[in-house]
């Protein structure tokens, strides 16, 4: 299976890009969605979080109190490491299971923290959605109602634009309107279909249709 990782900074346009691919029939395996599912109510993941962090991080309705958990790990690196060592294997397993269930022409793995988690090498290609920081800040402020200092603090906590671009095979410049963005996705989709077909024919032992 030909596997593309999709990443980008906050409010760069990852979800919008992922939706454009999904509309073209590409399975999108979303690490943020799976990160929520593995600690949904009554899951072994939530039980493991509770065993480590106690009942204080569980709401009365039995769901995870994300705010309380964030507060616990915010300034405590060892608590953060413990949480990651609970969540990461569960998320990886959930991604592998979903990948097996949803073959498609190729697969798109939406992983906002791809660079931070050092997973770029696991994929055939890395697609980075990029836009100027000033635009990211404007989008965060418009969407989340945060002020500029808050938006800048979120950006500063993530991998830098340069670190992300260093692992990119393809870059989508998302600095224009949504129609231009969709046109860029359509062009990449054609390239990925062709690359997936070439990979499939190599695996089947046939000579590739065209040189790389
Ligand atoms: P996050 O990291 O917070 O999950 P994201 O990278 O998935 O964000 P989106 O949610 O796709 O980003 O986009 C952020 C906001 O910017 C959304 O409100 C989206 O509609 C808007 N947006 C994205 N791209 C464009 C564009 N080219 N033109 C106008 N608005 C855009």
mmCIF file of C-alpha atoms and ligand atoms in Angstrom:
data_model
loop_
_atom_site.group_PDB
_atom_site.id
_atom_site.type_symbol
_atom_site.label_atom_id
_atom_site.label_comp_id
_atom_site.label_asym_id
_atom_site.label_seq_id
_atom_site.Cartn_x
_atom_site.Cartn_y
_atom_site.Cartn_z
ATOM 1 C CA UNK A 1 0.000 0.000 0.000
ATOM 2 C CA UNK A 2 1.302 3.426 -0.986
ATOM 3 C CA UNK A 3 1.232 5.601 2.148
ATOM 4 C CA UNK A 4 1.369 9.380 2.283
ATOM 5 C CA UNK A 5 1.799 11.302 5.531
ATOM 6 C CA UNK A 6 0.041 14.672 5.676
ATOM 7 C CA UNK A 7 1.281 17.208 8.176
ATOM 8 C CA UNK A 8 1.552 20.959 8.773
ATOM 9 C CA UNK A 9 1.487 23.521 11.538
ATOM 10 C CA UNK A 10 -1.611 24.608 13.416
ATOM 11 C CA UNK A 11 -4.306 26.114 11.173
ATOM 12 C CA UNK A 12 -2.136 25.600 8.092
ATOM 13 C CA UNK A 13 -5.092 23.884 6.402
ATOM 14 C CA UNK A 14 -4.431 20.166 7.034
ATOM 15 C CA UNK A 15 -8.067 19.216 7.680
ATOM 16 C CA UNK A 16 -9.231 21.166 4.641
ATOM 17 C CA UNK A 17 -6.639 19.404 2.474
ATOM 18 C CA UNK A 18 -7.525 16.010 3.979
ATOM 19 C CA UNK A 19 -11.200 16.624 3.145
ATOM 20 C CA UNK A 20 -10.323 17.396 -0.476
ATOM 21 C CA UNK A 21 -8.454 14.074 -0.730
ATOM 22 C CA UNK A 22 -11.278 12.215 1.030
ATOM 23 C CA UNK A 23 -13.785 13.578 -1.510
ATOM 24 C CA UNK A 24 -11.658 11.935 -4.190
ATOM 25 C CA UNK A 25 -12.078 8.556 -2.506
ATOM 26 C CA UNK A 26 -8.784 8.467 -0.615
ATOM 27 C CA UNK A 27 -8.993 6.890 2.853
ATOM 28 C CA UNK A 28 -7.838 9.456 5.404
ATOM 29 C CA UNK A 29 -6.476 7.932 8.595
ATOM 30 C CA UNK A 30 -6.464 10.738 11.114
ATOM 31 C CA UNK A 31 -4.192 10.457 14.153
ATOM 32 C CA UNK A 32 -6.084 13.166 16.090
ATOM 33 C CA UNK A 33 -9.378 11.310 15.654
ATOM 34 C CA UNK A 34 -7.786 8.002 16.693
ATOM 35 C CA UNK A 35 -6.082 9.691 19.655
ATOM 36 C CA UNK A 36 -9.569 10.572 20.906
ATOM 37 C CA UNK A 37 -11.032 7.148 20.127
ATOM 38 C CA UNK A 38 -8.376 5.190 22.028
ATOM 39 C CA UNK A 39 -9.332 6.981 25.264
ATOM 40 C CA UNK A 40 -13.095 7.075 24.716
ATOM 41 C CA UNK A 41 -15.314 5.954 27.600
ATOM 42 C CA UNK A 42 -14.927 2.294 28.582
ATOM 43 C CA UNK A 43 -11.755 1.661 26.586
ATOM 44 C CA UNK A 44 -8.609 -0.062 27.862
ATOM 45 C CA UNK A 45 -6.806 3.178 26.943
ATOM 46 C CA UNK A 46 -8.923 5.233 29.323
ATOM 47 C CA UNK A 47 -8.470 2.603 32.027
ATOM 48 C CA UNK A 48 -4.690 2.869 31.618
ATOM 49 C CA UNK A 49 -4.838 6.678 31.849
ATOM 50 C CA UNK A 50 -6.962 6.417 34.973
ATOM 51 C CA UNK A 51 -4.574 3.886 36.528
ATOM 52 C CA UNK A 52 -1.655 6.298 36.035
ATOM 53 C CA UNK A 53 -3.308 9.682 36.683
ATOM 54 C CA UNK A 54 -6.186 8.837 38.983
ATOM 55 C CA UNK A 55 -9.911 9.576 39.011
ATOM 56 C CA UNK A 56 -9.246 13.340 38.873
ATOM 57 C CA UNK A 57 -8.784 13.154 35.113
ATOM 58 C CA UNK A 58 -12.125 11.376 34.550
ATOM 59 C CA UNK A 59 -15.362 13.361 34.234
ATOM 60 C CA UNK A 60 -18.505 12.348 36.075
ATOM 61 C CA UNK A 61 -19.926 10.872 32.884
ATOM 62 C CA UNK A 62 -16.947 8.507 32.614
ATOM 63 C CA UNK A 63 -15.180 10.368 29.777
ATOM 64 C CA UNK A 64 -11.695 11.809 29.838
ATOM 65 C CA UNK A 65 -11.380 15.293 31.334
ATOM 66 C CA UNK A 66 -8.901 16.599 28.776
ATOM 67 C CA UNK A 67 -8.435 19.923 30.484
ATOM 68 C CA UNK A 68 -7.484 18.236 33.780
ATOM 69 C CA UNK A 69 -5.132 15.856 32.015
ATOM 70 C CA UNK A 70 -3.473 18.688 30.077
ATOM 71 C CA UNK A 71 -2.949 20.541 33.352
ATOM 72 C CA UNK A 72 -1.317 17.433 34.876
ATOM 73 C CA UNK A 73 1.191 16.920 32.055
ATOM 74 C CA UNK A 74 1.764 20.580 31.150
ATOM 75 C CA UNK A 75 4.702 21.285 33.423
ATOM 76 C CA UNK A 76 5.686 17.713 34.270
ATOM 77 C CA UNK A 77 7.869 16.040 31.633
ATOM 78 C CA UNK A 78 7.794 12.646 33.329
ATOM 79 C CA UNK A 79 3.970 12.680 33.483
ATOM 80 C CA UNK A 80 3.947 13.680 29.829
ATOM 81 C CA UNK A 81 6.262 10.790 28.940
ATOM 82 C CA UNK A 82 4.047 8.374 30.852
ATOM 83 C CA UNK A 83 0.981 9.625 28.998
ATOM 84 C CA UNK A 84 2.756 9.301 25.657
ATOM 85 C CA UNK A 85 3.892 5.790 26.476
ATOM 86 C CA UNK A 86 0.247 4.856 27.099
ATOM 87 C CA UNK A 87 -1.184 6.636 24.058
ATOM 88 C CA UNK A 88 1.376 6.197 21.306
ATOM 89 C CA UNK A 89 1.290 2.394 21.012
ATOM 90 C CA UNK A 90 -2.534 2.481 21.077
ATOM 91 C CA UNK A 91 -2.677 5.128 18.359
ATOM 92 C CA UNK A 92 -0.177 3.237 16.200
ATOM 93 C CA UNK A 93 -2.185 0.044 16.569
ATOM 94 C CA UNK A 94 -5.440 1.850 15.740
ATOM 95 C CA UNK A 95 -3.806 3.375 12.644
ATOM 96 C CA UNK A 96 -2.559 -0.024 11.480
ATOM 97 C CA UNK A 97 -5.997 -1.570 12.000
ATOM 98 C CA UNK A 98 -7.765 1.207 10.116
ATOM 99 C CA UNK A 99 -5.193 1.009 7.324
ATOM 100 C CA UNK A 100 -5.902 -2.726 6.933
ATOM 101 C CA UNK A 101 -9.667 -2.086 6.864
ATOM 102 C CA UNK A 102 -9.668 0.730 4.277
ATOM 103 C CA UNK A 103 -7.354 -0.128 1.382
ATOM 104 C CA UNK A 104 -8.176 2.530 -1.290
ATOM 105 C CA UNK A 105 -5.936 3.531 -4.224
ATOM 106 C CA UNK A 106 -3.421 4.872 -1.700
ATOM 107 C CA UNK A 107 -3.776 6.058 1.893
ATOM 108 C CA UNK A 108 -3.357 9.446 3.515
ATOM 109 C CA UNK A 109 -2.228 9.505 7.146
ATOM 110 C CA UNK A 110 -3.038 12.879 8.713
ATOM 111 C CA UNK A 111 -0.478 13.313 11.508
ATOM 112 C CA UNK A 112 -0.148 16.871 12.840
ATOM 113 C CA UNK A 113 2.827 15.938 15.042
ATOM 114 C CA UNK A 114 4.647 13.853 12.423
ATOM 115 C CA UNK A 115 7.915 15.763 12.779
ATOM 116 C CA UNK A 116 7.725 16.009 16.576
ATOM 117 C CA UNK A 117 7.131 12.242 16.831
ATOM 118 C CA UNK A 118 9.921 11.360 14.368
ATOM 119 C CA UNK A 119 7.679 9.216 12.146
ATOM 120 C CA UNK A 120 8.367 10.761 8.729
ATOM 121 C CA UNK A 121 10.555 7.869 7.543
ATOM 122 C CA UNK A 122 7.690 5.377 7.925
ATOM 123 C CA UNK A 123 5.891 6.733 4.853
ATOM 124 C CA UNK A 124 6.420 6.618 1.090
ATOM 125 C CA UNK A 125 5.958 10.373 0.889
ATOM 126 C CA UNK A 126 5.492 13.290 3.233
ATOM 127 C CA UNK A 127 3.120 16.059 2.190
ATOM 128 C CA UNK A 128 3.442 19.297 4.153
ATOM 129 C CA UNK A 129 0.762 21.976 4.117
ATOM 130 C CA UNK A 130 2.605 25.230 4.481
ATOM 131 C CA UNK A 131 1.600 28.848 4.826
ATOM 132 C CA UNK A 132 3.223 32.014 6.172
ATOM 133 C CA UNK A 133 3.189 32.242 9.971
ATOM 134 C CA UNK A 134 1.305 35.539 9.873
ATOM 135 C CA UNK A 135 -1.526 33.773 8.064
ATOM 136 C CA UNK A 136 -1.472 30.840 10.522
ATOM 137 C CA UNK A 137 -1.784 33.329 13.360
ATOM 138 C CA UNK A 138 -4.679 35.104 11.658
ATOM 139 C CA UNK A 139 -6.481 31.794 11.066
ATOM 140 C CA UNK A 140 -5.963 30.612 14.668
ATOM 141 C CA UNK A 141 -7.250 33.926 16.011
ATOM 142 C CA UNK A 142 -10.284 33.899 13.696
ATOM 143 C CA UNK A 143 -11.144 30.287 14.389
ATOM 144 C CA UNK A 144 -10.384 29.903 18.105
ATOM 145 C CA UNK A 145 -11.038 33.481 19.185
ATOM 146 C CA UNK A 146 -7.578 33.608 20.787
ATOM 147 C CA UNK A 147 -5.428 36.731 20.929
ATOM 148 C CA UNK A 148 -2.192 37.134 19.020
ATOM 149 C CA UNK A 149 0.048 36.226 21.967
ATOM 150 C CA UNK A 150 -1.920 33.001 22.518
ATOM 151 C CA UNK A 151 -1.698 32.085 18.845
ATOM 152 C CA UNK A 152 2.059 32.770 18.799
ATOM 153 C CA UNK A 153 2.575 30.613 21.896
ATOM 154 C CA UNK A 154 0.891 27.644 20.196
ATOM 155 C CA UNK A 155 3.080 28.065 17.123
ATOM 156 C CA UNK A 156 6.217 28.306 19.251
ATOM 157 C CA UNK A 157 5.414 24.980 20.955
ATOM 158 C CA UNK A 158 5.333 23.135 17.606
ATOM 159 C CA UNK A 159 8.089 22.083 15.225
ATOM 160 C CA UNK A 160 9.226 25.050 13.160
ATOM 161 C CA UNK A 161 8.232 25.634 9.582
ATOM 162 C CA UNK A 162 11.804 24.912 8.537
ATOM 163 C CA UNK A 163 11.886 21.561 10.421
ATOM 164 C CA UNK A 164 8.695 20.465 8.685
ATOM 165 C CA UNK A 165 9.839 21.539 5.243
ATOM 166 C CA UNK A 166 13.078 19.583 5.789
ATOM 167 C CA UNK A 167 11.135 16.269 5.755
ATOM 168 C CA UNK A 168 8.706 17.246 2.973
ATOM 169 C CA UNK A 169 8.621 15.454 -0.367
ATOM 170 C CA UNK A 170 5.704 17.614 -1.495
ATOM 171 C CA UNK A 171 4.549 20.995 -0.235
ATOM 172 C CA UNK A 172 1.144 22.580 -0.637
ATOM 173 C CA UNK A 173 1.320 26.351 -0.375
ATOM 174 C CA UNK A 174 -1.956 27.287 1.286
ATOM 175 C CA UNK A 175 -1.765 31.050 1.053
ATOM 176 C CA UNK A 176 -4.493 31.675 -1.515
ATOM 177 C CA UNK A 177 -8.202 30.805 -1.660
ATOM 178 C CA UNK A 178 -9.896 27.440 -1.216
ATOM 179 C CA UNK A 179 -10.384 26.941 -4.971
ATOM 180 C CA UNK A 180 -6.603 27.192 -5.540
ATOM 181 C CA UNK A 181 -6.067 24.766 -2.676
ATOM 182 C CA UNK A 182 -8.407 22.228 -4.238
ATOM 183 C CA UNK A 183 -6.639 22.582 -7.594
ATOM 184 C CA UNK A 184 -3.317 21.795 -5.895
ATOM 185 C CA UNK A 185 -4.852 18.739 -4.227
ATOM 186 C CA UNK A 186 -6.305 17.526 -7.543
ATOM 187 C CA UNK A 187 -2.862 17.691 -9.198
ATOM 188 C CA UNK A 188 -1.181 15.858 -6.316
ATOM 189 C CA UNK A 189 -3.919 13.234 -6.318
ATOM 190 C CA UNK A 190 -3.148 12.394 -9.969
ATOM 191 C CA UNK A 191 0.554 12.080 -9.142
ATOM 192 C CA UNK A 192 -0.118 9.881 -6.129
ATOM 193 C CA UNK A 193 -2.433 7.607 -8.127
ATOM 194 C CA UNK A 194 0.327 7.147 -10.711
ATOM 195 C CA UNK A 195 2.998 6.561 -8.044
ATOM 196 C CA UNK A 196 0.778 4.034 -6.244
ATOM 197 C CA UNK A 197 0.182 2.191 -9.532
ATOM 198 C CA UNK A 198 3.942 2.120 -10.214
ATOM 199 C CA UNK A 199 4.607 0.766 -6.743
ATOM 200 C CA UNK A 200 1.921 -1.907 -7.176
ATOM 201 C CA UNK A 201 3.394 -3.026 -10.490
ATOM 202 C CA UNK A 202 6.893 -3.188 -8.966
ATOM 203 C CA UNK A 203 5.564 -5.332 -6.133
ATOM 204 C CA UNK A 204 3.852 -7.598 -8.675
ATOM 205 C CA UNK A 205 7.209 -8.018 -10.414
ATOM 206 C CA UNK A 206 6.255 -6.241 -13.639
ATOM 207 C CA UNK A 207 8.594 -3.589 -15.033
ATOM 208 C CA UNK A 208 7.501 -0.043 -14.122
ATOM 209 C CA UNK A 209 5.459 1.740 -16.774
ATOM 210 C CA UNK A 210 7.658 4.848 -16.655
ATOM 211 C CA UNK A 211 10.976 5.737 -15.107
ATOM 212 C CA UNK A 212 10.818 7.655 -11.787
HETATM 213 P P1 LIG B 1 -5.454 22.477 13.196
HETATM 214 O O1 LIG B 1 -3.984 22.330 13.208
HETATM 215 O O2 LIG B 1 -5.856 23.505 14.184
HETATM 216 O O3 LIG B 1 -6.210 21.216 13.311
HETATM 217 P P2 LIG B 1 -5.658 22.570 10.297
HETATM 218 O O4 LIG B 1 -4.224 22.652 9.870
HETATM 219 O O5 LIG B 1 -6.355 21.265 10.144
HETATM 220 O O6 LIG B 1 -5.840 23.148 11.760
HETATM 221 P P3 LIG B 1 -7.879 23.769 8.908
HETATM 222 O O7 LIG B 1 -8.822 23.451 10.025
HETATM 223 O O8 LIG B 1 -7.987 23.001 7.642
HETATM 224 O O9 LIG B 1 -6.381 23.713 9.459
HETATM 225 O O10 LIG B 1 -7.908 25.318 8.547
HETATM 226 C C1 LIG B 1 -7.848 26.308 9.576
HETATM 227 C C2 LIG B 1 -8.884 27.379 9.295
HETATM 228 O O11 LIG B 1 -8.501 28.129 8.143
HETATM 229 C C3 LIG B 1 -10.255 26.806 8.991
HETATM 230 O O12 LIG B 1 -11.208 27.672 9.510
HETATM 231 C C4 LIG B 1 -10.293 26.780 7.459
HETATM 232 O O13 LIG B 1 -11.600 26.864 6.941
HETATM 233 C C5 LIG B 1 -9.473 28.016 7.116
HETATM 234 N N1 LIG B 1 -8.746 27.870 5.843
HETATM 235 C C6 LIG B 1 -7.825 26.937 5.526
HETATM 236 N N2 LIG B 1 -7.325 27.136 4.291
HETATM 237 C C7 LIG B 1 -7.961 28.218 3.812
HETATM 238 C C8 LIG B 1 -7.892 28.950 2.569
HETATM 239 N N3 LIG B 1 -7.060 28.591 1.588
HETATM 240 N N4 LIG B 1 -8.714 30.014 2.428
HETATM 241 C C9 LIG B 1 -9.538 30.385 3.421
HETATM 242 N N5 LIG B 1 -9.653 29.772 4.611
HETATM 243 C C10 LIG B 1 -8.872 28.699 4.809
#
